[in-house]
Amino acid sequence: MKKTMKDFLREEDGMGTVEVILIIVVLIGLVIIFKTQLTQIVNDIFEKIASQSSSI
């Protein structure tokens, strides 16, 4: 019985790692798909920061 519980707990740890890796892969895929839109948003934000920083 103890061996079965230990095996179950070890398997759960592995699943946690797989889940994290899958989440990272999905996020990287989204960044690749929306790269141009994200770049434009970041550029717009930096332009606003630069223009508003001169008024301080």
Short mmCIF file of N, CA and C in Angstrom, two decimals:
data_model
loop_
_atom_site.label_atom_id
_atom_site.label_comp_id
_atom_site.label_asym_id
_atom_site.label_seq_id
_atom_site.Cartn_x
_atom_site.Cartn_y
_atom_site.Cartn_z
N MET A 1 0.83 -1.20 0.00
CA MET A 1 0.00 0.00 0.00
C MET A 1 0.88 1.26 0.00
N LYS A 2 1.96 1.26 0.78
CA LYS A 2 2.84 2.43 0.83
C LYS A 2 3.49 2.68 -0.53
N LYS A 3 3.88 1.59 -1.18
CA LYS A 3 4.52 1.73 -2.49
C LYS A 3 3.56 2.35 -3.50
N THR A 4 2.31 1.96 -3.45
CA THR A 4 1.32 2.51 -4.37
C THR A 4 1.13 4.00 -4.13
N MET A 5 1.08 4.41 -2.88
CA MET A 5 0.92 5.83 -2.56
C MET A 5 2.14 6.63 -3.00
N LYS A 6 3.33 6.08 -2.79
CA LYS A 6 4.55 6.78 -3.21
C LYS A 6 4.58 6.94 -4.73
N ASP A 7 4.20 5.89 -5.44
CA ASP A 7 4.18 5.97 -6.91
C ASP A 7 3.16 7.01 -7.38
N PHE A 8 2.02 7.07 -6.71
CA PHE A 8 1.00 8.05 -7.08
C PHE A 8 1.51 9.47 -6.86
N LEU A 9 2.16 9.71 -5.75
CA LEU A 9 2.68 11.05 -5.46
C LEU A 9 3.77 11.43 -6.45
N ARG A 10 4.61 10.51 -6.81
CA ARG A 10 5.66 10.80 -7.79
C ARG A 10 5.06 11.14 -9.14
N GLU A 11 4.02 10.42 -9.51
CA GLU A 11 3.36 10.67 -10.79
C GLU A 11 2.72 12.06 -10.81
N GLU A 12 2.15 12.49 -9.72
CA GLU A 12 1.55 13.81 -9.65
C GLU A 12 2.59 14.90 -9.83
N ASP A 13 3.78 14.73 -9.27
CA ASP A 13 4.84 15.72 -9.44
C ASP A 13 5.20 15.84 -10.92
N GLY A 14 5.26 14.73 -11.59
CA GLY A 14 5.57 14.75 -13.01
C GLY A 14 4.50 15.47 -13.81
N MET A 15 3.26 15.28 -13.45
CA MET A 15 2.18 15.95 -14.15
C MET A 15 2.26 17.46 -13.94
N GLY A 16 2.65 17.90 -12.76
CA GLY A 16 2.80 19.32 -12.51
C GLY A 16 3.84 19.93 -13.43
N THR A 17 4.92 19.23 -13.63
CA THR A 17 5.98 19.70 -14.51
C THR A 17 5.49 19.77 -15.95
N VAL A 18 4.78 18.76 -16.37
CA VAL A 18 4.24 18.73 -17.74
C VAL A 18 3.27 19.88 -17.94
N GLU A 19 2.44 20.15 -16.95
CA GLU A 19 1.47 21.24 -17.06
C GLU A 19 2.18 22.58 -17.20
N VAL A 20 3.22 22.80 -16.41
CA VAL A 20 3.96 24.06 -16.50
C VAL A 20 4.60 24.20 -17.87
N ILE A 21 5.18 23.13 -18.38
CA ILE A 21 5.81 23.17 -19.70
C ILE A 21 4.77 23.46 -20.78
N LEU A 22 3.60 22.85 -20.68
CA LEU A 22 2.55 23.11 -21.67
C LEU A 22 2.08 24.56 -21.62
N ILE A 23 1.96 25.12 -20.44
CA ILE A 23 1.56 26.52 -20.30
C ILE A 23 2.60 27.43 -20.94
N ILE A 24 3.87 27.14 -20.70
CA ILE A 24 4.94 27.94 -21.30
C ILE A 24 4.90 27.84 -22.82
N VAL A 25 4.67 26.65 -23.35
CA VAL A 25 4.60 26.46 -24.81
C VAL A 25 3.44 27.25 -25.39
N VAL A 26 2.30 27.23 -24.73
CA VAL A 26 1.14 27.98 -25.21
C VAL A 26 1.43 29.48 -25.19
N LEU A 27 2.05 29.98 -24.12
CA LEU A 27 2.38 31.40 -24.05
C LEU A 27 3.36 31.81 -25.14
N ILE A 28 4.36 30.98 -25.39
CA ILE A 28 5.32 31.27 -26.46
C ILE A 28 4.61 31.29 -27.80
N GLY A 29 3.70 30.35 -28.01
CA GLY A 29 2.93 30.32 -29.26
C GLY A 29 2.10 31.58 -29.44
N LEU A 30 1.47 32.06 -28.36
CA LEU A 30 0.67 33.28 -28.45
C LEU A 30 1.55 34.49 -28.77
N VAL A 31 2.72 34.54 -28.16
CA VAL A 31 3.64 35.64 -28.44
C VAL A 31 4.07 35.62 -29.90
N ILE A 32 4.34 34.43 -30.43
CA ILE A 32 4.75 34.33 -31.83
C ILE A 32 3.60 34.75 -32.76
N ILE A 33 2.39 34.32 -32.44
CA ILE A 33 1.24 34.64 -33.29
C ILE A 33 0.95 36.13 -33.29
N PHE A 34 1.00 36.76 -32.10
CA PHE A 34 0.62 38.17 -31.97
C PHE A 34 1.84 39.09 -31.82
N LYS A 35 2.96 38.69 -32.40
CA LYS A 35 4.21 39.44 -32.24
C LYS A 35 4.08 40.87 -32.75
N THR A 36 3.50 41.06 -33.92
CA THR A 36 3.42 42.41 -34.48
C THR A 36 2.51 43.30 -33.64
N GLN A 37 1.39 42.75 -33.19
CA GLN A 37 0.47 43.54 -32.37
C GLN A 37 1.11 43.90 -31.03
N LEU A 38 1.81 42.95 -30.42
CA LEU A 38 2.47 43.21 -29.14
C LEU A 38 3.57 44.25 -29.30
N THR A 39 4.32 44.17 -30.38
CA THR A 39 5.38 45.14 -30.64
C THR A 39 4.79 46.54 -30.79
N GLN A 40 3.69 46.65 -31.50
CA GLN A 40 3.05 47.95 -31.70
C GLN A 40 2.54 48.51 -30.37
N ILE A 41 1.94 47.68 -29.55
CA ILE A 41 1.44 48.13 -28.25
C ILE A 41 2.58 48.63 -27.37
N VAL A 42 3.67 47.89 -27.33
CA VAL A 42 4.82 48.29 -26.51
C VAL A 42 5.41 49.59 -27.04
N ASN A 43 5.53 49.74 -28.35
CA ASN A 43 6.05 50.98 -28.93
C ASN A 43 5.15 52.17 -28.59
N ASP A 44 3.84 51.98 -28.67
CA ASP A 44 2.90 53.05 -28.32
C ASP A 44 3.06 53.46 -26.85
N ILE A 45 3.21 52.47 -25.99
CA ILE A 45 3.37 52.76 -24.56
C ILE A 45 4.64 53.55 -24.31
N PHE A 46 5.74 53.15 -24.94
CA PHE A 46 7.00 53.87 -24.74
C PHE A 46 6.94 55.28 -25.33
N GLU A 47 6.25 55.46 -26.44
CA GLU A 47 6.09 56.79 -27.00
C GLU A 47 5.31 57.69 -26.05
N LYS A 48 4.25 57.17 -25.44
CA LYS A 48 3.48 57.96 -24.48
C LYS A 48 4.32 58.31 -23.27
N ILE A 49 5.10 57.35 -22.79
CA ILE A 49 5.97 57.61 -21.64
C ILE A 49 6.98 58.70 -21.97
N ALA A 50 7.58 58.61 -23.15
CA ALA A 50 8.58 59.60 -23.55
C ALA A 50 7.96 60.98 -23.69
N SER A 51 6.78 61.06 -24.29
CA SER A 51 6.16 62.37 -24.51
C SER A 51 5.66 62.97 -23.20
N GLN A 52 5.18 62.15 -22.28
CA GLN A 52 4.66 62.67 -21.02
C GLN A 52 5.77 62.92 -19.99
N SER A 53 6.92 62.32 -20.17
CA SER A 53 8.01 62.53 -19.22
C SER A 53 8.60 63.92 -19.35
N SER A 54 8.48 64.52 -20.51
CA SER A 54 9.02 65.87 -20.69
C SER A 54 8.18 66.92 -19.96
N SER A 55 6.94 66.60 -19.65
CA SER A 55 6.07 67.56 -18.95
C SER A 55 6.27 67.52 -17.44
N ILE A 56 7.02 66.59 -16.95
CA ILE A 56 7.25 66.47 -15.49
C ILE A 56 8.33 67.43 -15.05
#
